[in-house]
CSV table of C-alpha atoms and ligand atoms in Angstrom, one decimal:
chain,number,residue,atom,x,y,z
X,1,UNK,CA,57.0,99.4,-54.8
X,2,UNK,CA,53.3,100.1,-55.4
X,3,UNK,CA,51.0,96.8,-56.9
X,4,UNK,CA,48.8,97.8,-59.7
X,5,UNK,CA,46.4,95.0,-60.5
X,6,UNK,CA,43.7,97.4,-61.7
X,7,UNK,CA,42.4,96.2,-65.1
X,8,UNK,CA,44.1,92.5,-64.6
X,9,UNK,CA,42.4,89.8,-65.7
X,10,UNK,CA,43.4,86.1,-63.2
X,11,UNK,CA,43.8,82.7,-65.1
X,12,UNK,CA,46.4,81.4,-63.2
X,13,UNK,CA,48.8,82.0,-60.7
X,14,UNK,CA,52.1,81.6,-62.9
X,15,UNK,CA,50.7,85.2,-64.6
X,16,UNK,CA,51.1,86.8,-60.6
X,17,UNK,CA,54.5,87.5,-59.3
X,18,UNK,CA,54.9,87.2,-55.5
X,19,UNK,CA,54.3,90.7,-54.3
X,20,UNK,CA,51.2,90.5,-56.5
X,21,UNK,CA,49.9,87.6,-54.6
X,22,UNK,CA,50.6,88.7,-51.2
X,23,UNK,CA,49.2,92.0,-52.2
X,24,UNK,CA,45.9,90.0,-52.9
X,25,UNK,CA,46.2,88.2,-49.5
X,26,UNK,CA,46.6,91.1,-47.6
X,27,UNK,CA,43.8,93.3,-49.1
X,28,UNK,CA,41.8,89.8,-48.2
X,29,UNK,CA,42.8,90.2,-45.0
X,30,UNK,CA,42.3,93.6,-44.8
X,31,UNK,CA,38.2,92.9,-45.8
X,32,UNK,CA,37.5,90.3,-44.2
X,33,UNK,CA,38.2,92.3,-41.4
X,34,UNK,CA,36.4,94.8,-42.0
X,35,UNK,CA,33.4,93.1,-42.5
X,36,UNK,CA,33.1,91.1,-39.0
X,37,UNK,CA,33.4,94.9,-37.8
X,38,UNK,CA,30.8,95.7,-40.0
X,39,UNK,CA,32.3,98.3,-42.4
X,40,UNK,CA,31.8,97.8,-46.2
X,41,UNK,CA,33.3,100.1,-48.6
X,42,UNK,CA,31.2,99.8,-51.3
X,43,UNK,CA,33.9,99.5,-53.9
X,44,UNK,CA,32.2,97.7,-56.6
X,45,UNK,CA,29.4,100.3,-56.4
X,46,UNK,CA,27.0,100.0,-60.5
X,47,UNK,CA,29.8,97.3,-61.6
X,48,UNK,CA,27.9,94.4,-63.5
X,49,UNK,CA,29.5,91.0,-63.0
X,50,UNK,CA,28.9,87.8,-65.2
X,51,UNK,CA,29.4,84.6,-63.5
X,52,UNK,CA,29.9,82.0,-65.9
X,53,UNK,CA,29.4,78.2,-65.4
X,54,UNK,CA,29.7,75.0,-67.6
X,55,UNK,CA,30.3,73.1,-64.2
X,56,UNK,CA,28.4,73.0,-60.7
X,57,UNK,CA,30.3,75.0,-58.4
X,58,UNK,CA,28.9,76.1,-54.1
X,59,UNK,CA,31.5,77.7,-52.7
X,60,UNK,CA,32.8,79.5,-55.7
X,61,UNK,CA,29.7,81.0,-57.0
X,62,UNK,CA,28.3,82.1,-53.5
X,63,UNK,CA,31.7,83.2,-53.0
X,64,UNK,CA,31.2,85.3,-55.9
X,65,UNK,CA,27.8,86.3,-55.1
X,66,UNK,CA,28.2,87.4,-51.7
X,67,UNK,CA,31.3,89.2,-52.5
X,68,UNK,CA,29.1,91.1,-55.0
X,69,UNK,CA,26.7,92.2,-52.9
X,70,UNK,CA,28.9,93.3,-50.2
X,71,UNK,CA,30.5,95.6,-52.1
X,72,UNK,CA,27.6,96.9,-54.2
X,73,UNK,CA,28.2,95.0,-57.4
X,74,UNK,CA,24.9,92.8,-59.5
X,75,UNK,CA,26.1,89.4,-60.1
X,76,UNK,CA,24.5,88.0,-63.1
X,77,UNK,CA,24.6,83.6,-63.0
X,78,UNK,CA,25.2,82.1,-66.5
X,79,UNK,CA,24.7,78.7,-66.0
X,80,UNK,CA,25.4,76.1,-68.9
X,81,UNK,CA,22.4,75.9,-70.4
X,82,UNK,CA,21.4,79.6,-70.2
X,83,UNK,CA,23.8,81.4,-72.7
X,84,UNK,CA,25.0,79.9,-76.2
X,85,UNK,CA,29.1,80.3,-75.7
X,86,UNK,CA,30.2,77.5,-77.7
X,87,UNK,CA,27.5,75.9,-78.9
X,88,UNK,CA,26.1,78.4,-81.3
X,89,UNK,CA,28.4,81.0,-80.9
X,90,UNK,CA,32.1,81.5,-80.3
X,91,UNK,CA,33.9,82.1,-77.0
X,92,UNK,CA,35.5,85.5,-79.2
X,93,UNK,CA,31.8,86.7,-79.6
X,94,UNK,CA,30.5,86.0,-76.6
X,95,UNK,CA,33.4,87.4,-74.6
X,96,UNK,CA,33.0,90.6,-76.8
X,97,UNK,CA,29.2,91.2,-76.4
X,98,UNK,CA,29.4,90.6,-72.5
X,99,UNK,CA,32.4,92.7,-72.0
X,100,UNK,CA,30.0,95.5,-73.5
X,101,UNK,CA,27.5,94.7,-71.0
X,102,UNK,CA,29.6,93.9,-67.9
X,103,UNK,CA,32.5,95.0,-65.7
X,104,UNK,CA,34.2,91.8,-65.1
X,105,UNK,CA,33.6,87.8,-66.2
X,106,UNK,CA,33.9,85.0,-64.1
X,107,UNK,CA,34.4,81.3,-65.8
X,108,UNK,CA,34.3,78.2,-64.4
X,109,UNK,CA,34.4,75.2,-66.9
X,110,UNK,CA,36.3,72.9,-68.6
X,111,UNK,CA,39.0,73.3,-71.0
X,112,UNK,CA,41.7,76.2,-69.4
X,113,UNK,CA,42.0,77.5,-73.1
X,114,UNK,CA,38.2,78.8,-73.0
X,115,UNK,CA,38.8,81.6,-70.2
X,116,UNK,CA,42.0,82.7,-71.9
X,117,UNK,CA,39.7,83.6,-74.9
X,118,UNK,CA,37.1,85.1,-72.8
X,119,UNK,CA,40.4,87.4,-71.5
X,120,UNK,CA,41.9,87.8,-74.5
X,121,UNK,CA,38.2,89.2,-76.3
X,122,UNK,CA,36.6,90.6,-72.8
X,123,UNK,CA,38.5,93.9,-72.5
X,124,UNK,CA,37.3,93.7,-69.2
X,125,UNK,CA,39.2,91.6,-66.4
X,126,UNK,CA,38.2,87.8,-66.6
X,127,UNK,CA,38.5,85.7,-63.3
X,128,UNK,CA,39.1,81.6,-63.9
X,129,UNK,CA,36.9,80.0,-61.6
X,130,UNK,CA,38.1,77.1,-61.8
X,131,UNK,CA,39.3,74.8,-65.3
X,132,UNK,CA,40.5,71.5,-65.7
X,133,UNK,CA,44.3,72.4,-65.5
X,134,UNK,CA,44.0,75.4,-63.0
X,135,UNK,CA,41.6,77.0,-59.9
X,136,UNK,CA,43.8,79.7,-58.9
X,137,UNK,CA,40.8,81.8,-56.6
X,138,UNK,CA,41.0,78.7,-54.5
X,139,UNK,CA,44.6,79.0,-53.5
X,140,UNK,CA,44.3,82.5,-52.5
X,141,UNK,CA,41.8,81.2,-50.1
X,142,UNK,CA,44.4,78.5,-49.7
X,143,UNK,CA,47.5,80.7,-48.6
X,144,UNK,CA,45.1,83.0,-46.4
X,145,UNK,CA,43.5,80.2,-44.3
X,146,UNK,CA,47.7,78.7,-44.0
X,147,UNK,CA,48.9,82.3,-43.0
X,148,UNK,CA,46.2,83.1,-40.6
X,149,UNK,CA,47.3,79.8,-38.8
X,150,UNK,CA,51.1,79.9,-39.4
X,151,UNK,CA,51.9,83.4,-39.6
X,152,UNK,CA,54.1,83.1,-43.1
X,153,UNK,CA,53.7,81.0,-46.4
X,154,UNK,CA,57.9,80.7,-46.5
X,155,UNK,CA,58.6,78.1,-45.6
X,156,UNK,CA,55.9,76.6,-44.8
X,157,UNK,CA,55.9,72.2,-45.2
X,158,UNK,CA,53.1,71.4,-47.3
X,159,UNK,CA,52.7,67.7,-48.7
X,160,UNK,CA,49.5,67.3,-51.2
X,161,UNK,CA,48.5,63.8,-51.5
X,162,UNK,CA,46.3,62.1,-53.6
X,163,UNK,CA,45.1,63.0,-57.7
X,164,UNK,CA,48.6,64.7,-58.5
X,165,UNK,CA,48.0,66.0,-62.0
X,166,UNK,CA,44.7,68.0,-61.2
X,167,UNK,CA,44.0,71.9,-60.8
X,168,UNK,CA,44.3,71.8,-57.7
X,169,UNK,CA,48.1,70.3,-57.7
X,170,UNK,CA,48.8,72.3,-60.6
X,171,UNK,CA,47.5,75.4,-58.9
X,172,UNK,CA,49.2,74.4,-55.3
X,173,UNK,CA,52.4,73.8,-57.0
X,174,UNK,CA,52.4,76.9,-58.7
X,175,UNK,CA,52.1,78.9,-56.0
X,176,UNK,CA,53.9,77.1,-53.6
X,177,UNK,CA,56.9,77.7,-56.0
X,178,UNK,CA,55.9,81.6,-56.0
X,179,UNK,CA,55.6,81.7,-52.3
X,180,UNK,CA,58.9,79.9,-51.2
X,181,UNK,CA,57.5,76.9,-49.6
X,182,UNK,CA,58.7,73.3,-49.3
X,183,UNK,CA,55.7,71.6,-51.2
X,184,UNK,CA,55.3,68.1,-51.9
X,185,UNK,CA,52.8,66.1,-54.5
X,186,UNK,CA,52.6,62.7,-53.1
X,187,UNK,CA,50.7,60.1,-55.7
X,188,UNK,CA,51.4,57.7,-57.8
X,189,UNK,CA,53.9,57.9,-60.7
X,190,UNK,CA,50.9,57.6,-63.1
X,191,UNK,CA,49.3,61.0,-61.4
X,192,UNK,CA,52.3,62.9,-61.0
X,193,UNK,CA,51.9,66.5,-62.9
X,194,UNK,CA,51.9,67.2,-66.5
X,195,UNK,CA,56.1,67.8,-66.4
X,196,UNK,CA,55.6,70.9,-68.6
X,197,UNK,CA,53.6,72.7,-65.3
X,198,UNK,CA,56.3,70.8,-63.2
X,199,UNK,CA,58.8,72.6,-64.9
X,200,UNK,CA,57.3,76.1,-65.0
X,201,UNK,CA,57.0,75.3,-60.9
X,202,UNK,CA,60.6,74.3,-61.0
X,203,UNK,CA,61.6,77.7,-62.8
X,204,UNK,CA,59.5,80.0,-60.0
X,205,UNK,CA,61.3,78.1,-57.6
X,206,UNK,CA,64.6,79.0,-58.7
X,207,UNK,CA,63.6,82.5,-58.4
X,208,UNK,CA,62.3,82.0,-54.7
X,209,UNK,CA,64.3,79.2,-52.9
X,210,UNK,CA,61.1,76.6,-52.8
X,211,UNK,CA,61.4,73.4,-52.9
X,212,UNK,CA,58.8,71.3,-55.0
X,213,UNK,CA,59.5,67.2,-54.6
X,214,UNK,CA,57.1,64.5,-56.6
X,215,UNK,CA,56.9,61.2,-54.4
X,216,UNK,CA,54.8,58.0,-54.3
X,217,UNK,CA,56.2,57.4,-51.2
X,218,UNK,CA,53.7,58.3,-48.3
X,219,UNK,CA,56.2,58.4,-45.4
X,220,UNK,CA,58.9,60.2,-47.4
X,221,UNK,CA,56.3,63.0,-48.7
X,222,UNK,CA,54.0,63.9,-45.2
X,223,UNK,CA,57.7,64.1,-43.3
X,224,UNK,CA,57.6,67.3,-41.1
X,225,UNK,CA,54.9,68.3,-43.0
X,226,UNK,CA,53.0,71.8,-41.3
X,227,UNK,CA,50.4,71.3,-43.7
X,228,UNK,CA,48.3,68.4,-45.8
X,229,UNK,CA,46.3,68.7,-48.5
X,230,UNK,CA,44.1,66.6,-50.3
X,231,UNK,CA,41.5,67.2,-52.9
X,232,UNK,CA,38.4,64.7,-54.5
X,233,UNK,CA,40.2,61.6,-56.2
X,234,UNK,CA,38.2,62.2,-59.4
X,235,UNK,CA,37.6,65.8,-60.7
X,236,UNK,CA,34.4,67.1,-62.3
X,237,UNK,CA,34.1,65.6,-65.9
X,238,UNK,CA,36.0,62.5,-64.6
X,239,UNK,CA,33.4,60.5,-63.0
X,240,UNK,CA,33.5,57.4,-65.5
X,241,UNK,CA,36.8,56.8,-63.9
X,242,UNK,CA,36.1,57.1,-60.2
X,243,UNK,CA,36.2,53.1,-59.7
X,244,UNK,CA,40.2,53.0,-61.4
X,245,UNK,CA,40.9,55.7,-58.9
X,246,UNK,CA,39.6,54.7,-55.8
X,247,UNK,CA,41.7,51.6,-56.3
X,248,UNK,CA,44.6,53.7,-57.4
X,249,UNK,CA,44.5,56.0,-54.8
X,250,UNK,CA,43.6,54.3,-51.6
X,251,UNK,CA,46.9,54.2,-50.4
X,252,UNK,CA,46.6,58.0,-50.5
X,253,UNK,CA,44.4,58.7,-48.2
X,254,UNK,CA,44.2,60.9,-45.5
X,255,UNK,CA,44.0,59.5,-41.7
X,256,UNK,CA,45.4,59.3,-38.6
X,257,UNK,CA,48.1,56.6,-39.9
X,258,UNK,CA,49.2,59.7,-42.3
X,259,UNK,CA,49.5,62.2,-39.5
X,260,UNK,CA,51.5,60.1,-37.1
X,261,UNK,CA,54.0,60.0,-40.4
X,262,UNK,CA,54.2,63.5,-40.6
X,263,UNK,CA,55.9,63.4,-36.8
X,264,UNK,CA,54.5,67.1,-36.2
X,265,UNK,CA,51.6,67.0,-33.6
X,266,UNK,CA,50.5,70.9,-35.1
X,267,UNK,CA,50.0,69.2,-38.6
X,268,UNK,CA,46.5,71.4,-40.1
X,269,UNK,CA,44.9,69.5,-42.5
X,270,UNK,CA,43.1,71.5,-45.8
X,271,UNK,CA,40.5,70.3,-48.5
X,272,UNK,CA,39.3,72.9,-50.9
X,273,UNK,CA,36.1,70.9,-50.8
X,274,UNK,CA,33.2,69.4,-51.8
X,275,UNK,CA,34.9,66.2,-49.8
X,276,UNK,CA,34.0,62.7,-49.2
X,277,UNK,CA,34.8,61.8,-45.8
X,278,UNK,CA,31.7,59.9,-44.8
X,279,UNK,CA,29.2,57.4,-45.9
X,280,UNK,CA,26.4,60.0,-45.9
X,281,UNK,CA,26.3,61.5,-49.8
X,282,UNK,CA,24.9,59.6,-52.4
X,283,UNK,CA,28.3,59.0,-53.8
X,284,UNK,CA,29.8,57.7,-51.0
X,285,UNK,CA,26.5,54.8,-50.7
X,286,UNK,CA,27.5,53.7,-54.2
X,287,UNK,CA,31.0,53.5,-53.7
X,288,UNK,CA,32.1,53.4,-50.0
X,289,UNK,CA,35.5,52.9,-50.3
X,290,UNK,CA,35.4,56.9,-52.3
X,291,UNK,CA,36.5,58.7,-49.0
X,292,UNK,CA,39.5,60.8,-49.1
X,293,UNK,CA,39.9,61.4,-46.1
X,294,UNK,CA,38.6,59.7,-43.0
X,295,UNK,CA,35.9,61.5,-40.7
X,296,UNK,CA,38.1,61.4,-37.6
X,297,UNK,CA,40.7,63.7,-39.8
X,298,UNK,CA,37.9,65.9,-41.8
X,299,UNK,CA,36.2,66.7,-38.4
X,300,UNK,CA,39.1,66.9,-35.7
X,301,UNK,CA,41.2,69.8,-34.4
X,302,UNK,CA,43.6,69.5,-37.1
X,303,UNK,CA,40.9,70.4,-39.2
X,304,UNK,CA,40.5,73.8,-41.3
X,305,UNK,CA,38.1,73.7,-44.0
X,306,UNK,CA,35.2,75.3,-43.3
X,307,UNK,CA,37.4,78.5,-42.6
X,308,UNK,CA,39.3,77.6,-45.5
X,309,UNK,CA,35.9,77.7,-47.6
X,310,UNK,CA,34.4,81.1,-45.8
X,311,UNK,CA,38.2,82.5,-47.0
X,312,UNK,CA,36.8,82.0,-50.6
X,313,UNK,CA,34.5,84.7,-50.4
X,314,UNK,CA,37.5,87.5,-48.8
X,315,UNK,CA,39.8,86.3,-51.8
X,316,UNK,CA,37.2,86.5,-54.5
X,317,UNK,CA,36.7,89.7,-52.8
X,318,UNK,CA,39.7,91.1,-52.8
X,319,UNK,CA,40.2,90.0,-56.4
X,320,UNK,CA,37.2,91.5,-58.0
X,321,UNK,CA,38.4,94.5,-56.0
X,322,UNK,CA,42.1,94.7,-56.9
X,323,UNK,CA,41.3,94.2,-60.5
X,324,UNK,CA,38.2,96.4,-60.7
X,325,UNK,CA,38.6,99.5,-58.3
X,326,UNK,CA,41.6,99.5,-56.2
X,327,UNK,CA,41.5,101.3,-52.6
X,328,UNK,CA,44.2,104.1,-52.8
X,329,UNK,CA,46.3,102.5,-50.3
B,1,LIG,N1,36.3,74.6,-53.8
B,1,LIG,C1,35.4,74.9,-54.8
B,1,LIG,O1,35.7,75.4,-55.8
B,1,LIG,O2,34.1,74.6,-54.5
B,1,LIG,P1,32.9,74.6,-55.5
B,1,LIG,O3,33.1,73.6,-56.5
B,1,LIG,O4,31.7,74.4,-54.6
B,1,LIG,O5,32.8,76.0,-56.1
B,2,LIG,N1,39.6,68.9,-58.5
B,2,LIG,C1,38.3,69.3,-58.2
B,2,LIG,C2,38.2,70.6,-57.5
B,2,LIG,C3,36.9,71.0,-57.0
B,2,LIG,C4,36.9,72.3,-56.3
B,2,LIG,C5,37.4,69.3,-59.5
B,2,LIG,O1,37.9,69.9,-60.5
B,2,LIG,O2,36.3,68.7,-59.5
């Protein structure tokens, strides 16, 4: 069977059947490749890209940036004070006078509902950058960075601890469900997902033989696991509440304590970053107890995040390329 995403626009994962999203990884694969040998393709040759942003972003928008260039696109920043979607205009409008100008929008902001109006006005493919409920570009990089170390996402043991009802366990959890993997979210009771996107992982599961298990218990949730994952304990927008979850979620953090639970001496750990894991940001001087995962973890041999975060910029790739101008095979 031949995978068409040509024209597609990517808000979440759920929208992506399997084959979709390992047609994605591959043609990742397949680029980033190429370009540590030095060959670009030019694909995105006089397409015009609109990146979007209500919220700070590094990796994403370089991602998106870089990707551009490689493949002979002109990004175009938006940043939140720049452009008038919302404020003074609707997201309907805006979406329809830069899907005149542009090839493809990127958004990256708060409520999930404002990129589906951007894809539902555009009529050119809109990428979600990142929302409050879902950062789907991030587990492409995600699932690449696991397959290039484990061969397979079937399968595959992977226990995220920590702020269970964000994007990124929304987002994991979807495709965890899609791929076939054992996943875990391991948090407290009070952070465990909204049960509606629980549910929706629960029905992809059916379909592939995954296994998605809530727990607050630690040493139940990390057993055997290949992989863990943990993410900031307060998201972007959230920061008024960073003192109630540092004291919530301490027990959550990632450290050698957690590894030895896991019982598997190959355990890789992932962070889709920005991360605390030492006293050296600003953040981390105010509140030093913030770290969500300890240095000796964030910087060991189990650690794979700064491949993890160059992976960002061969998804986002392969994305604006799948949905824009397809190779022929
Ligand atoms: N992981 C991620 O989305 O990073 P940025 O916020 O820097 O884009
Ligand atoms: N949950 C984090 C992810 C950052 C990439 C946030 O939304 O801030």
């Amino acid at each position: 069977m031949s995978i068409q995403l040509k024209g597609r626009h990517l808000l979440k994962l759920a929208d992506f059947s399997p084959q979709e999203i390992l047609y994605l990884l591959d043609l990742a694969d397949r680029l980033k490749a190429e370009k540590k040998a030095g060959v670009y393709h030019k694909y995105l040759a006089n397409k015009n890209i609109a990146l979007i942003f209500e919220k700070p972003s590094t990796r994403t928008r370089c991602a998106f940036v870089v990707a551009c260039y490689d493949e002979g696109a002109h990004p175009e920043y938006l940043g939140k004070n720049d452009i008038q979607i919302g404020k003074k205009e609707t997201v309907a409008d805006t979406a329809r006078v830069l899907g005149r100008m542009f090839d493809g929008i990127q958004f990256r902001g708060f409520k999930h509902q404002t990129v589906e109006t951007l894809a539902e006005f555009a009529g050119v493919p809109v990428w979600n950058g990142l929302t409050d409920t879902f950062h789907p570009t991030q587990i492409l990089a995600d699932f690449q960075t696991v397959r290039e170390q484990f061969g397979r996402l079937k399968g595959i043991v992977f226990a995220y601890c920590g702020d269970g009802r964000n994007n990124m366990a929304n987002s994991l959890m979807i495709g965890a469900a899609k791929m076939g993997m054992d996943f875990r979210i391991v948090a407290p009771k009070s952070l465990f997902p909204d049960p509606k996107i629980h549910e929706m992982a629960l029905g992809f599961a059916k379909e592939t033989g995954a296994s998605i298990r809530l727990t607050d218990s630690v040493a139940e949730g990390v057993k055997g696991a290949d992989v863990i994952y943990t993410d900031v304990w307060a998201s972007m927008g959230e920061e008024a509440i960073l003192g109630e979850r540092i004291a919530l979620l301490s027990p959550y953090q990632v450290n050698r304590a957690m590894f030895d639970q896991t019982g598997n001496p190959n355990c890789t750990f992932l962070h889709c970053l920005p991360a605390f894991h030492n006293q050296d940001t600003e953040l981390s001087q105010q509140f030093p107890n913030i770290c969500e995962v300890t240095e000796e973890i964030f910087e060991g041999p189990m650690s794979l995040v700064f491949q993890q975060a160059e992976n960002r910029m061969h998804t986002i790739k392969a994305v604006m390329v799948a949905t824009l101008n397809p190779p022929a095979n």
